[in-house]
PDB file of C-alpha atoms and ligand atoms in Angstrom:
ATOM      1  CA  UNK A  97      12.283   7.311 -15.196  1.00 45.00           C
ATOM      2  CA  UNK A  98      11.344   6.720 -18.851  1.00 40.00           C
ATOM      3  CA  UNK A  99      13.934   5.474 -21.303  1.00 41.00           C
ATOM      4  CA  UNK A 100      13.436   5.432 -25.053  1.00 39.00           C
ATOM      5  CA  UNK A 101      15.503   3.147 -27.300  1.00 39.00           C
ATOM      6  CA  UNK A 102      15.297   2.870 -31.093  1.00 35.00           C
ATOM      7  CA  UNK A 103      15.077  -0.930 -31.139  1.00 37.00           C
ATOM      8  CA  UNK A 104      14.257  -3.243 -28.255  1.00 37.00           C
ATOM      9  CA  UNK A 105      15.626  -6.792 -28.037  1.00 36.00           C
ATOM     10  CA  UNK A 106      12.310  -7.938 -29.583  1.00 36.00           C
ATOM     11  CA  UNK A 107      12.886  -5.826 -32.686  1.00 37.00           C
ATOM     12  CA  UNK A 108       9.907  -3.530 -32.042  1.00 38.00           C
ATOM     13  CA  UNK A 109      10.674  -0.099 -33.402  1.00 35.00           C
ATOM     14  CA  UNK A 110      10.752   2.655 -30.806  1.00 46.00           C
ATOM     15  CA  UNK A 111      10.616   0.141 -27.945  1.00 69.00           C
ATOM     16  CA  UNK A 112      10.004   1.941 -24.695  1.00 82.00           C
ATOM     17  CA  UNK A 113      11.155   1.023 -21.217  1.00 91.00           C
ATOM     18  CA  UNK A 114       9.773   2.488 -18.066  1.00 95.00           C
ATOM     19  CA  UNK A 115      10.531   2.162 -14.373  1.00 96.00           C
ATOM     20  CA  UNK A 116       8.123   3.297 -11.630  1.00 97.00           C
ATOM     21  CA  UNK A 117       8.378   3.368  -7.852  1.00 98.00           C
ATOM     22  CA  UNK A 118       5.431   1.512  -6.299  1.00 98.00           C
ATOM     23  CA  UNK A 119       4.978   2.900  -2.774  1.00 98.00           C
ATOM     24  CA  UNK A 120       3.628   0.942   0.203  1.00 98.00           C
ATOM     25  CA  UNK A 121       0.359   2.089   1.816  1.00 98.00           C
ATOM     26  CA  UNK A 122      -0.498   2.459   5.480  1.00 98.00           C
ATOM     27  CA  UNK A 123      -3.832   3.294   7.135  1.00 98.00           C
ATOM     28  CA  UNK A 124      -3.585   6.149   9.631  1.00 98.00           C
ATOM     29  CA  UNK A 125      -7.112   5.147  10.675  1.00 98.00           C
ATOM     30  CA  UNK A 126      -9.412   2.321   9.665  1.00 98.00           C
ATOM     31  CA  UNK A 127     -13.012   1.860  10.793  1.00 98.00           C
ATOM     32  CA  UNK A 128     -15.413  -0.827   9.585  1.00 98.00           C
ATOM     33  CA  UNK A 129     -19.000   0.444   9.397  1.00 97.00           C
ATOM     34  CA  UNK A 130     -20.679  -2.849   8.477  1.00 96.00           C
ATOM     35  CA  UNK A 131     -20.892  -5.759   6.086  1.00 96.00           C
ATOM     36  CA  UNK A 132     -22.306  -5.131   2.605  1.00 97.00           C
ATOM     37  CA  UNK A 133     -24.562  -7.192   0.368  1.00 96.00           C
ATOM     38  CA  UNK A 134     -21.607  -7.958  -1.963  1.00 96.00           C
ATOM     39  CA  UNK A 135     -19.636  -9.578   0.889  1.00 95.00           C
ATOM     40  CA  UNK A 136     -17.198  -6.673   1.277  1.00 97.00           C
ATOM     41  CA  UNK A 137     -17.104  -4.399   4.314  1.00 98.00           C
ATOM     42  CA  UNK A 138     -18.015  -0.718   4.238  1.00 98.00           C
ATOM     43  CA  UNK A 139     -14.977   1.235   5.404  1.00 98.00           C
ATOM     44  CA  UNK A 140     -14.045   4.665   6.586  1.00 98.00           C
ATOM     45  CA  UNK A 141     -10.292   5.029   6.415  1.00 98.00           C
ATOM     46  CA  UNK A 142      -7.433   7.516   6.100  1.00 98.00           C
ATOM     47  CA  UNK A 143      -4.707   6.293   3.771  1.00 98.00           C
ATOM     48  CA  UNK A 144      -1.115   7.402   3.359  1.00 98.00           C
ATOM     49  CA  UNK A 145       1.837   6.368   1.153  1.00 98.00           C
ATOM     50  CA  UNK A 146       5.273   5.747   2.683  1.00 98.00           C
ATOM     51  CA  UNK A 147       8.674   5.708   1.010  1.00 98.00           C
ATOM     52  CA  UNK A 148       9.149   1.934   1.386  1.00 98.00           C
ATOM     53  CA  UNK A 149       8.702   0.873  -2.245  1.00 98.00           C
ATOM     54  CA  UNK A 150       9.060  -1.743  -4.960  1.00 98.00           C
ATOM     55  CA  UNK A 151      10.390  -0.807  -8.392  1.00 98.00           C
ATOM     56  CA  UNK A 152       8.300  -1.935 -11.361  1.00 98.00           C
ATOM     57  CA  UNK A 153      10.226  -2.099 -14.661  1.00 98.00           C
ATOM     58  CA  UNK A 154       8.238  -2.478 -17.853  1.00 97.00           C
ATOM     59  CA  UNK A 155       9.034  -2.900 -21.531  1.00 96.00           C
ATOM     60  CA  UNK A 156       6.766  -3.023 -24.578  1.00 95.00           C
ATOM     61  CA  UNK A 157       6.973  -6.342 -26.496  1.00 94.00           C
ATOM     62  CA  UNK A 158       5.238  -7.694 -29.627  1.00 92.00           C
ATOM     63  CA  UNK A 159       2.883 -10.038 -27.732  1.00 94.00           C
ATOM     64  CA  UNK A 160       2.070 -11.742 -24.421  1.00 95.00           C
ATOM     65  CA  UNK A 161       2.652 -10.819 -20.787  1.00 97.00           C
ATOM     66  CA  UNK A 162       5.736 -11.925 -18.896  1.00 97.00           C
ATOM     67  CA  UNK A 163       6.308 -11.199 -15.217  1.00 98.00           C
ATOM     68  CA  UNK A 164       9.551 -11.826 -13.324  1.00 97.00           C
ATOM     69  CA  UNK A 165      10.469 -10.952  -9.772  1.00 97.00           C
ATOM     70  CA  UNK A 166      13.472 -10.964  -7.419  1.00 96.00           C
ATOM     71  CA  UNK A 167      11.380 -13.053  -4.973  1.00 93.00           C
ATOM     72  CA  UNK A 168      10.753 -16.641  -6.064  1.00 89.00           C
ATOM     73  CA  UNK A 169       7.665 -17.100  -3.876  1.00 89.00           C
ATOM     74  CA  UNK A 170       5.710 -14.622  -5.981  1.00 93.00           C
ATOM     75  CA  UNK A 171       3.907 -16.162  -8.983  1.00 92.00           C
ATOM     76  CA  UNK A 172       4.452 -14.923 -12.520  1.00 94.00           C
ATOM     77  CA  UNK A 173       0.988 -15.761 -13.919  1.00 96.00           C
ATOM     78  CA  UNK A 174      -2.566 -14.502 -13.345  1.00 96.00           C
ATOM     79  CA  UNK A 175      -2.216 -15.175  -9.589  1.00 96.00           C
ATOM     80  CA  UNK A 176       0.028 -12.101  -9.556  1.00 97.00           C
ATOM     81  CA  UNK A 177      -2.031  -8.884  -9.452  1.00 98.00           C
ATOM     82  CA  UNK A 178       0.589  -7.109 -11.631  1.00 98.00           C
ATOM     83  CA  UNK A 179      -0.067  -9.683 -14.368  1.00 98.00           C
ATOM     84  CA  UNK A 180      -3.839  -9.153 -14.045  1.00 98.00           C
ATOM     85  CA  UNK A 181      -3.383  -5.378 -14.302  1.00 98.00           C
ATOM     86  CA  UNK A 182      -1.463  -5.790 -17.591  1.00 98.00           C
ATOM     87  CA  UNK A 183      -4.068  -8.222 -18.894  1.00 98.00           C
ATOM     88  CA  UNK A 184      -6.906  -5.832 -18.001  1.00 98.00           C
ATOM     89  CA  UNK A 185      -5.312  -3.006 -20.013  1.00 97.00           C
ATOM     90  CA  UNK A 186      -4.419  -5.175 -23.042  1.00 97.00           C
ATOM     91  CA  UNK A 187      -7.905  -6.761 -23.144  1.00 96.00           C
ATOM     92  CA  UNK A 188      -9.926  -3.608 -22.411  1.00 96.00           C
ATOM     93  CA  UNK A 189      -8.294  -1.676 -25.248  1.00 95.00           C
ATOM     94  CA  UNK A 190      -7.623  -4.664 -27.576  1.00 93.00           C
ATOM     95  CA  UNK A 191      -3.962  -3.621 -27.794  1.00 92.00           C
ATOM     96  CA  UNK A 192      -1.926  -5.620 -30.293  1.00 91.00           C
ATOM     97  CA  UNK A 193       1.200  -5.620 -28.132  1.00 91.00           C
ATOM     98  CA  UNK A 194       2.609  -7.358 -25.107  1.00 95.00           C
ATOM     99  CA  UNK A 195       4.531  -6.291 -22.059  1.00 97.00           C
ATOM    100  CA  UNK A 196       7.474  -7.561 -20.059  1.00 97.00           C
ATOM    101  CA  UNK A 197       7.332  -6.702 -16.345  1.00 98.00           C
ATOM    102  CA  UNK A 198      10.045  -7.092 -13.739  1.00 98.00           C
ATOM    103  CA  UNK A 199       9.178  -6.511 -10.073  1.00 98.00           C
ATOM    104  CA  UNK A 200      12.024  -5.525  -7.778  1.00 98.00           C
ATOM    105  CA  UNK A 201      10.196  -6.278  -4.535  1.00 98.00           C
ATOM    106  CA  UNK A 202      11.031  -4.801  -1.180  1.00 98.00           C
ATOM    107  CA  UNK A 203       7.542  -4.449   0.360  1.00 98.00           C
ATOM    108  CA  UNK A 204       6.865  -7.661   2.328  1.00 96.00           C
ATOM    109  CA  UNK A 205       4.077  -9.962   1.098  1.00 95.00           C
ATOM    110  CA  UNK A 206       0.711 -10.440   2.890  1.00 94.00           C
ATOM    111  CA  UNK A 207       1.793  -7.701   5.298  1.00 97.00           C
ATOM    112  CA  UNK A 208      -1.074  -5.165   5.253  1.00 97.00           C
ATOM    113  CA  UNK A 209       1.031  -2.699   3.241  1.00 98.00           C
ATOM    114  CA  UNK A 210      -0.751  -3.149  -0.128  1.00 98.00           C
ATOM    115  CA  UNK A 211       2.405  -4.559  -1.772  1.00 98.00           C
ATOM    116  CA  UNK A 212       0.492  -6.430  -4.510  1.00 98.00           C
ATOM    117  CA  UNK A 213      -1.974  -3.567  -5.032  1.00 98.00           C
ATOM    118  CA  UNK A 214       0.764  -0.962  -5.459  1.00 98.00           C
ATOM    119  CA  UNK A 215       2.582  -3.084  -8.079  1.00 98.00           C
ATOM    120  CA  UNK A 216      -0.716  -3.425  -9.978  1.00 98.00           C
ATOM    121  CA  UNK A 217      -1.269   0.357  -9.770  1.00 98.00           C
ATOM    122  CA  UNK A 218       2.263   0.947 -11.120  1.00 98.00           C
ATOM    123  CA  UNK A 219       1.537  -1.421 -14.027  1.00 98.00           C
ATOM    124  CA  UNK A 220      -1.591   0.608 -14.903  1.00 98.00           C
ATOM    125  CA  UNK A 221       0.411   3.857 -14.819  1.00 98.00           C
ATOM    126  CA  UNK A 222       3.260   2.249 -16.771  1.00 97.00           C
ATOM    127  CA  UNK A 223       1.004   0.835 -19.506  1.00 96.00           C
ATOM    128  CA  UNK A 224      -0.706   4.238 -19.866  1.00 96.00           C
ATOM    129  CA  UNK A 225       2.744   5.711 -20.538  1.00 94.00           C
ATOM    130  CA  UNK A 226       4.245   2.827 -22.592  1.00 94.00           C
ATOM    131  CA  UNK A 227       1.335   2.736 -25.010  1.00 94.00           C
ATOM    132  CA  UNK A 228       0.705   6.519 -24.953  1.00 93.00           C
ATOM    133  CA  UNK A 229      -2.906   5.826 -23.989  1.00 94.00           C
ATOM    134  CA  UNK A 230      -3.712   9.181 -22.415  1.00 96.00           C
ATOM    135  CA  UNK A 231      -6.024   7.627 -19.793  1.00 97.00           C
ATOM    136  CA  UNK A 232      -7.359  10.160 -17.281  1.00 97.00           C
ATOM    137  CA  UNK A 233      -6.991   9.811 -13.530  1.00 95.00           C
ATOM    138  CA  UNK A 234     -10.685   8.848 -13.322  1.00 96.00           C
ATOM    139  CA  UNK A 235     -10.322   6.157 -16.006  1.00 97.00           C
ATOM    140  CA  UNK A 236      -7.235   4.731 -14.265  1.00 98.00           C
ATOM    141  CA  UNK A 237      -9.091   4.698 -10.928  1.00 97.00           C
ATOM    142  CA  UNK A 238     -12.041   2.826 -12.457  1.00 97.00           C
ATOM    143  CA  UNK A 239      -9.747   0.121 -13.850  1.00 98.00           C
ATOM    144  CA  UNK A 240      -7.849  -0.010 -10.564  1.00 98.00           C
ATOM    145  CA  UNK A 241     -11.067  -0.639  -8.577  1.00 98.00           C
ATOM    146  CA  UNK A 242     -11.705  -3.768 -10.681  1.00 98.00           C
ATOM    147  CA  UNK A 243      -8.346  -5.173  -9.511  1.00 98.00           C
ATOM    148  CA  UNK A 244      -8.737  -4.580  -5.751  1.00 97.00           C
ATOM    149  CA  UNK A 245      -9.926  -2.207  -3.035  1.00 97.00           C
ATOM    150  CA  UNK A 246      -6.481  -0.645  -2.382  1.00 97.00           C
ATOM    151  CA  UNK A 247      -5.375  -0.292  -6.029  1.00 98.00           C
ATOM    152  CA  UNK A 248      -7.100   3.080  -6.758  1.00 98.00           C
ATOM    153  CA  UNK A 249      -5.350   4.757  -3.804  1.00 98.00           C
ATOM    154  CA  UNK A 250      -1.985   3.268  -4.804  1.00 98.00           C
ATOM    155  CA  UNK A 251      -2.094   5.120  -8.161  1.00 98.00           C
ATOM    156  CA  UNK A 252      -1.547   8.436  -6.306  1.00 97.00           C
ATOM    157  CA  UNK A 253      -0.650   7.456  -2.741  1.00 98.00           C
ATOM    158  CA  UNK A 254      -0.928  10.835  -1.007  1.00 98.00           C
ATOM    159  CA  UNK A 255      -2.963  11.479   2.147  1.00 98.00           C
ATOM    160  CA  UNK A 256      -6.579  10.511   1.416  1.00 98.00           C
ATOM    161  CA  UNK A 257      -9.925   9.698   3.015  1.00 98.00           C
ATOM    162  CA  UNK A 258     -11.622   6.622   1.589  1.00 98.00           C
ATOM    163  CA  UNK A 259     -15.122   5.115   1.818  1.00 98.00           C
ATOM    164  CA  UNK A 260     -16.863   2.158   0.183  1.00 98.00           C
ATOM    165  CA  UNK A 261     -14.527  -0.858  -0.044  1.00 97.00           C
ATOM    166  CA  UNK A 262     -11.700   1.674   0.262  1.00 96.00           C
ATOM    167  CA  UNK A 263     -11.893   2.651  -3.404  1.00 96.00           C
ATOM    168  CA  UNK A 264     -13.937   5.908  -3.139  1.00 97.00           C
ATOM    169  CA  UNK A 265     -11.166   8.395  -2.508  1.00 97.00           C
ATOM    170  CA  UNK A 266     -11.097  12.053  -1.483  1.00 97.00           C
ATOM    171  CA  UNK A 267      -7.747  13.826  -1.186  1.00 97.00           C
ATOM    172  CA  UNK A 268      -6.898  15.316   2.205  1.00 98.00           C
ATOM    173  CA  UNK A 269      -4.393  18.024   3.180  1.00 97.00           C
ATOM    174  CA  UNK A 270      -0.908  16.492   3.077  1.00 96.00           C
ATOM    175  CA  UNK A 271       0.131  14.727   6.257  1.00 96.00           C
ATOM    176  CA  UNK A 272       3.107  16.418   7.961  1.00 95.00           C
ATOM    177  CA  UNK A 273       6.235  14.315   7.428  1.00 96.00           C
ATOM    178  CA  UNK A 274       6.145  11.438   9.917  1.00 97.00           C
ATOM    179  CA  UNK A 275       8.958   8.969  10.554  1.00 97.00           C
ATOM    180  CA  UNK A 276       8.064   5.433  11.462  1.00 97.00           C
ATOM    181  CA  UNK A 277       9.500   1.995  12.030  1.00 98.00           C
ATOM    182  CA  UNK A 278       7.701  -0.688  10.049  1.00 98.00           C
ATOM    183  CA  UNK A 279       7.832  -4.048  11.830  1.00 97.00           C
ATOM    184  CA  UNK A 280       6.781  -7.153   9.892  1.00 97.00           C
ATOM    185  CA  UNK A 281       6.404 -10.305  12.037  1.00 96.00           C
ATOM    186  CA  UNK A 282       7.642 -13.578  10.461  1.00 95.00           C
ATOM    187  CA  UNK A 283       4.257 -14.615   9.014  1.00 95.00           C
ATOM    188  CA  UNK A 284       1.683 -13.229   6.583  1.00 94.00           C
ATOM    189  CA  UNK A 285      -2.065 -12.755   7.105  1.00 95.00           C
ATOM    190  CA  UNK A 286      -4.873 -13.109   4.573  1.00 96.00           C
ATOM    191  CA  UNK A 287      -6.988  -9.939   4.400  1.00 96.00           C
ATOM    192  CA  UNK A 288     -10.084 -12.057   3.798  1.00 97.00           C
ATOM    193  CA  UNK A 289      -9.430 -14.046   6.996  1.00 97.00           C
ATOM    194  CA  UNK A 290      -9.172 -10.905   9.145  1.00 98.00           C
ATOM    195  CA  UNK A 291     -12.413  -9.387   7.820  1.00 98.00           C
ATOM    196  CA  UNK A 292     -14.207 -12.725   8.197  1.00 97.00           C
ATOM    197  CA  UNK A 293     -13.177 -12.890  11.876  1.00 98.00           C
ATOM    198  CA  UNK A 294     -14.582  -9.437  12.774  1.00 98.00           C
ATOM    199  CA  UNK A 295     -18.017 -10.698  13.959  1.00 97.00           C
ATOM    200  CA  UNK A 296     -16.230 -12.821  16.606  1.00 98.00           C
ATOM    201  CA  UNK A 297     -14.560  -9.906  18.390  1.00 98.00           C
ATOM    202  CA  UNK A 298     -15.679  -6.833  20.295  1.00 97.00           C
ATOM    203  CA  UNK A 299     -14.580  -3.474  18.912  1.00 97.00           C
ATOM    204  CA  UNK A 300     -13.622  -1.589  22.051  1.00 96.00           C
ATOM    205  CA  UNK A 301     -12.431   1.649  20.503  1.00 97.00           C
ATOM    206  CA  UNK A 302     -12.867   3.374  17.160  1.00 98.00           C
ATOM    207  CA  UNK A 303     -10.616   5.905  15.428  1.00 98.00           C
ATOM    208  CA  UNK A 304     -11.519   9.588  15.648  1.00 98.00           C
ATOM    209  CA  UNK A 305     -11.483  10.202  11.914  1.00 98.00           C
ATOM    210  CA  UNK A 306     -13.092  13.672  12.132  1.00 97.00           C
ATOM    211  CA  UNK A 307     -10.421  14.692  14.677  1.00 97.00           C
ATOM    212  CA  UNK A 308      -7.720  13.208  12.471  1.00 97.00           C
ATOM    213  CA  UNK A 309      -8.939  15.195   9.429  1.00 97.00           C
ATOM    214  CA  UNK A 310      -9.015  18.394  11.550  1.00 97.00           C
ATOM    215  CA  UNK A 311      -5.467  17.628  12.688  1.00 97.00           C
ATOM    216  CA  UNK A 312      -4.370  17.291   9.048  1.00 97.00           C
ATOM    217  CA  UNK A 313      -6.019  20.651   8.272  1.00 97.00           C
ATOM    218  CA  UNK A 314      -4.207  22.315  11.217  1.00 95.00           C
ATOM    219  CA  UNK A 315      -0.930  20.361  10.904  1.00 92.00           C
ATOM    220  CA  UNK A 316      -1.398  19.307  14.585  1.00 92.00           C
ATOM    221  CA  UNK A 317       0.778  16.226  15.126  1.00 91.00           C
ATOM    222  CA  UNK A 318      -0.411  15.319  18.645  1.00 92.00           C
ATOM    223  CA  UNK A 319      -4.095  15.466  17.619  1.00 95.00           C
ATOM    224  CA  UNK A 320      -3.172  13.377  14.585  1.00 96.00           C
ATOM    225  CA  UNK A 321      -1.712  10.605  16.746  1.00 96.00           C
ATOM    226  CA  UNK A 322      -4.693  10.592  19.108  1.00 95.00           C
ATOM    227  CA  UNK A 323      -7.155  10.144  16.211  1.00 97.00           C
ATOM    228  CA  UNK A 324      -5.298   7.126  14.782  1.00 97.00           C
ATOM    229  CA  UNK A 325      -6.644   3.617  15.314  1.00 98.00           C
ATOM    230  CA  UNK A 326      -7.349   0.480  13.290  1.00 98.00           C
ATOM    231  CA  UNK A 327     -10.332  -1.704  14.267  1.00 98.00           C
ATOM    232  CA  UNK A 328      -8.954  -4.661  12.269  1.00 98.00           C
ATOM    233  CA  UNK A 329      -6.451  -5.033  15.131  1.00 98.00           C
ATOM    234  CA  UNK A 330      -9.169  -6.702  17.255  1.00 98.00           C
ATOM    235  CA  UNK A 331      -9.663  -9.479  14.678  1.00 98.00           C
ATOM    236  CA  UNK A 332      -5.972  -9.915  13.770  1.00 98.00           C
ATOM    237  CA  UNK A 333      -4.809  -9.979  17.419  1.00 98.00           C
ATOM    238  CA  UNK A 334      -7.488 -12.527  18.295  1.00 98.00           C
ATOM    239  CA  UNK A 335      -6.407 -14.768  15.395  1.00 98.00           C
ATOM    240  CA  UNK A 336      -2.671 -14.320  16.068  1.00 97.00           C
ATOM    241  CA  UNK A 337      -2.132 -13.648  19.819  1.00 96.00           C
ATOM    242  CA  UNK A 338       1.627 -13.394  19.213  1.00 95.00           C
ATOM    243  CA  UNK A 339       0.875  -9.991  17.659  1.00 96.00           C
ATOM    244  CA  UNK A 340      -0.104  -8.644  21.103  1.00 93.00           C
ATOM    245  CA  UNK A 341       3.333  -9.712  22.376  1.00 92.00           C
ATOM    246  CA  UNK A 342       4.997  -7.827  19.518  1.00 92.00           C
ATOM    247  CA  UNK A 343       2.792  -4.815  20.310  1.00 93.00           C
ATOM    248  CA  UNK A 344       3.810  -4.841  24.009  1.00 93.00           C
ATOM    249  CA  UNK A 345       7.508  -4.973  23.074  1.00 93.00           C
ATOM    250  CA  UNK A 346       7.071  -2.046  20.690  1.00 95.00           C
ATOM    251  CA  UNK A 347       5.100  -0.005  23.265  1.00 93.00           C
ATOM    252  CA  UNK A 348       7.905  -0.568  25.783  1.00 92.00           C
ATOM    253  CA  UNK A 349      10.519   0.590  23.281  1.00 90.00           C
ATOM    254  CA  UNK A 350       8.443   3.705  22.768  1.00 81.00           C
ATOM    255  CA  UNK A 351       7.138   5.986  20.077  1.00 78.00           C
ATOM    256  CA  UNK A 352       4.195   8.347  19.682  1.00 83.00           C
ATOM    257  CA  UNK A 353       1.842   5.653  18.531  1.00 94.00           C
ATOM    258  CA  UNK A 354       2.014   1.935  17.814  1.00 97.00           C
ATOM    259  CA  UNK A 355      -0.651   0.445  15.560  1.00 97.00           C
ATOM    260  CA  UNK A 356      -1.299  -2.225  12.954  1.00 97.00           C
ATOM    261  CA  UNK A 357      -1.194  -1.467   9.242  1.00 97.00           C
ATOM    262  CA  UNK A 358      -4.263  -2.498   7.164  1.00 97.00           C
ATOM    263  CA  UNK A 359      -5.222  -6.114   7.859  1.00 97.00           C
ATOM    264  CA  UNK A 360      -1.807  -6.788   9.385  1.00 97.00           C
ATOM    265  CA  UNK A 361       0.356  -8.313  10.603  1.00 98.00           C
ATOM    266  CA  UNK A 362       2.750  -5.356  10.095  1.00 98.00           C
ATOM    267  CA  UNK A 363       2.967  -2.995  13.081  1.00 98.00           C
ATOM    268  CA  UNK A 364       3.856   0.685  12.733  1.00 98.00           C
ATOM    269  CA  UNK A 365       5.783   2.609  15.373  1.00 97.00           C
ATOM    270  CA  UNK A 366       5.486   6.363  14.779  1.00 97.00           C
ATOM    271  CA  UNK A 367       8.566   8.281  15.903  1.00 95.00           C
ATOM    272  CA  UNK A 368       9.579  11.852  16.643  1.00 90.00           C
ATOM    273  CA  UNK A 369      12.215  12.017  13.888  1.00 95.00           C
ATOM    274  CA  UNK A 370      14.567   9.973  11.708  1.00 97.00           C
ATOM    275  CA  UNK A 371      17.173   9.578  14.462  1.00 97.00           C
ATOM    276  CA  UNK A 372      14.572   8.125  16.883  1.00 96.00           C
ATOM    277  CA  UNK A 373      13.370   5.774  14.135  1.00 97.00           C
ATOM    278  CA  UNK A 374      16.945   4.531  13.564  1.00 97.00           C
ATOM    279  CA  UNK A 375      17.430   4.029  17.300  1.00 96.00           C
ATOM    280  CA  UNK A 376      14.188   2.049  17.655  1.00 96.00           C
ATOM    281  CA  UNK A 377      15.071  -0.061  14.591  1.00 96.00           C
ATOM    282  CA  UNK A 378      18.478  -0.878  16.105  1.00 95.00           C
ATOM    283  CA  UNK A 379      16.775  -2.076  19.313  1.00 94.00           C
ATOM    284  CA  UNK A 380      14.798  -4.564  17.228  1.00 94.00           C
ATOM    285  CA  UNK A 381      17.821  -6.058  15.455  1.00 89.00           C
ATOM    286  CA  UNK A 382      17.756  -9.408  17.242  1.00 87.00           C
ATOM    287  CA  UNK A 383      13.984  -9.920  17.107  1.00 89.00           C
ATOM    288  CA  UNK A 384      12.370 -12.408  14.758  1.00 91.00           C
ATOM    289  CA  UNK A 385      10.873  -9.804  12.438  1.00 95.00           C
ATOM    290  CA  UNK A 386      11.774  -7.649   9.421  1.00 96.00           C
ATOM    291  CA  UNK A 387      12.300  -3.996  10.255  1.00 97.00           C
ATOM    292  CA  UNK A 388      12.227  -1.003   7.892  1.00 98.00           C
ATOM    293  CA  UNK A 389      12.675   2.704   8.560  1.00 98.00           C
ATOM    294  CA  UNK A 390      10.216   4.775   6.556  1.00 98.00           C
ATOM    295  CA  UNK A 391       8.671   8.238   6.256  1.00 98.00           C
ATOM    296  CA  UNK A 392       5.384   9.435   4.851  1.00 98.00           C
ATOM    297  CA  UNK A 393       5.558  10.700   1.275  1.00 98.00           C
ATOM    298  CA  UNK A 394       4.287  13.940  -0.270  1.00 96.00           C
ATOM    299  CA  UNK A 395       3.645  15.381  -3.761  1.00 95.00           C
ATOM    300  CA  UNK A 396       7.407  15.912  -4.316  1.00 94.00           C
ATOM    301  CA  UNK A 397       7.972  12.139  -4.114  1.00 96.00           C
ATOM    302  CA  UNK A 398       5.375  11.478  -6.822  1.00 95.00           C
ATOM    303  CA  UNK A 399       6.963  14.095  -9.113  1.00 90.00           C
ATOM    304  CA  UNK A 400      10.212  12.083  -9.189  1.00 83.00           C
ATOM    305  CA  UNK A 401       8.572   8.712  -9.275  1.00 87.00           C
TER     306      UNK A 401
HETATM  307  O1  C5P B1300     -10.365  -5.901  -2.622  1.00 97.82           O
HETATM  308  P1  C5P B1300      -9.375  -6.943  -2.238  1.00 97.82           P
HETATM  309  O2  C5P B1300      -9.307  -8.054  -3.257  1.00 97.82           O
HETATM  310  O3  C5P B1300      -8.030  -6.397  -1.918  1.00 97.82           O
HETATM  311  O4  C5P B1300      -9.912  -7.598  -0.870  1.00 97.82           O
HETATM  312  C1  C5P B1300      -9.430  -8.813  -0.384  1.00 97.82           C
HETATM  313  C2  C5P B1300     -10.449  -9.410   0.561  1.00 97.82           C
HETATM  314  O5  C5P B1300     -10.565  -8.618   1.742  1.00 97.82           O
HETATM  315  C3  C5P B1300     -11.860  -9.458  -0.008  1.00 97.82           C
HETATM  316  O6  C5P B1300     -12.070 -10.636  -0.742  1.00 97.82           O
HETATM  317  C4  C5P B1300     -12.726  -9.400   1.231  1.00 97.82           C
HETATM  318  O7  C5P B1300     -12.813 -10.671   1.833  1.00 97.82           O
HETATM  319  C5  C5P B1300     -11.904  -8.524   2.170  1.00 97.82           C
HETATM  320  N1  C5P B1300     -12.333  -7.102   2.142  1.00 97.82           N
HETATM  321  C6  C5P B1300     -13.540  -6.757   2.737  1.00 97.82           C
HETATM  322  N2  C5P B1300     -13.932  -5.437   2.744  1.00 97.82           N
HETATM  323  C7  C5P B1300     -13.142  -4.493   2.195  1.00 97.82           C
HETATM  324  C8  C5P B1300     -11.913  -4.828   1.601  1.00 97.82           C
HETATM  325  C9  C5P B1300     -11.529  -6.150   1.601  1.00 97.82           C
HETATM  326  O8  C5P B1300     -14.265  -7.609   3.267  1.00 97.82           O
HETATM  327  N3  C5P B1300     -13.548  -3.228   2.231  1.00 97.82           N
END
């Protein structure tokens, strides 16, 4: 939604306001191929946006960057990736303006759902629009990669295969609509900590990414579920054994597939349909975790972003 007003409260002529949905990301599959010279890990992953989202509101101002948020625990300075995204655009193009950003957060923090990355991606898209910069998709993706491994995908969060740190993206055929219950245990996990713990655990099973891509091409849901897996589970479950207890509870409740999202701790329970997702969510009401019902998104969701 883009709103134009003749004068903003800062007295800038033709002040523009913009509001963008910043969608959460899940990994349908995540495999780690090895550690790289730069300290990152080489990944092979299949990424997907879901309709759980933050709303990023932005307004052009005469100078400076201000960030506010409905959650107090999130910083408003350079420690916030949304702030760094705004700074990167203003500095890279020597823009003589500022920007006011308000984050209406819903995506839980440190959850493995790319909440910070997706806000940063929305800021890049918003600044491109607010300042009529005309940046191409490739230019936006290059800036996004500077901010973090998940930020390039979050610009256009449709079904994609990613390599490198997760920033080299190839679009895949759209995932059939899947309903899922997103279960966030009552603690966060540092992505860095999970990757650093990988050498201490055995990887017993790897995702079948080729099979998963074939399933996307054929629209075969069962084959899709059997290809899904996330090897970061071995490290996260070893660091936080309580996650295995959550996993057992969720497996008992049922669903096509239960797996961890990104570096965790969020667990995803894939369901047959919306009604099953609502039923599963209701069974989790008294558990010590946050529960969201979500579905995968498609091109139509990005058109009305
Ligand atoms: O890229 P981003 O800043 O989101 O990554 C956070 C941390 O996760 C990195 O500092 C690194 O420790 C780890 N990471 C990694 N390999 C990746 C992605 C992230 O080791 N492919």
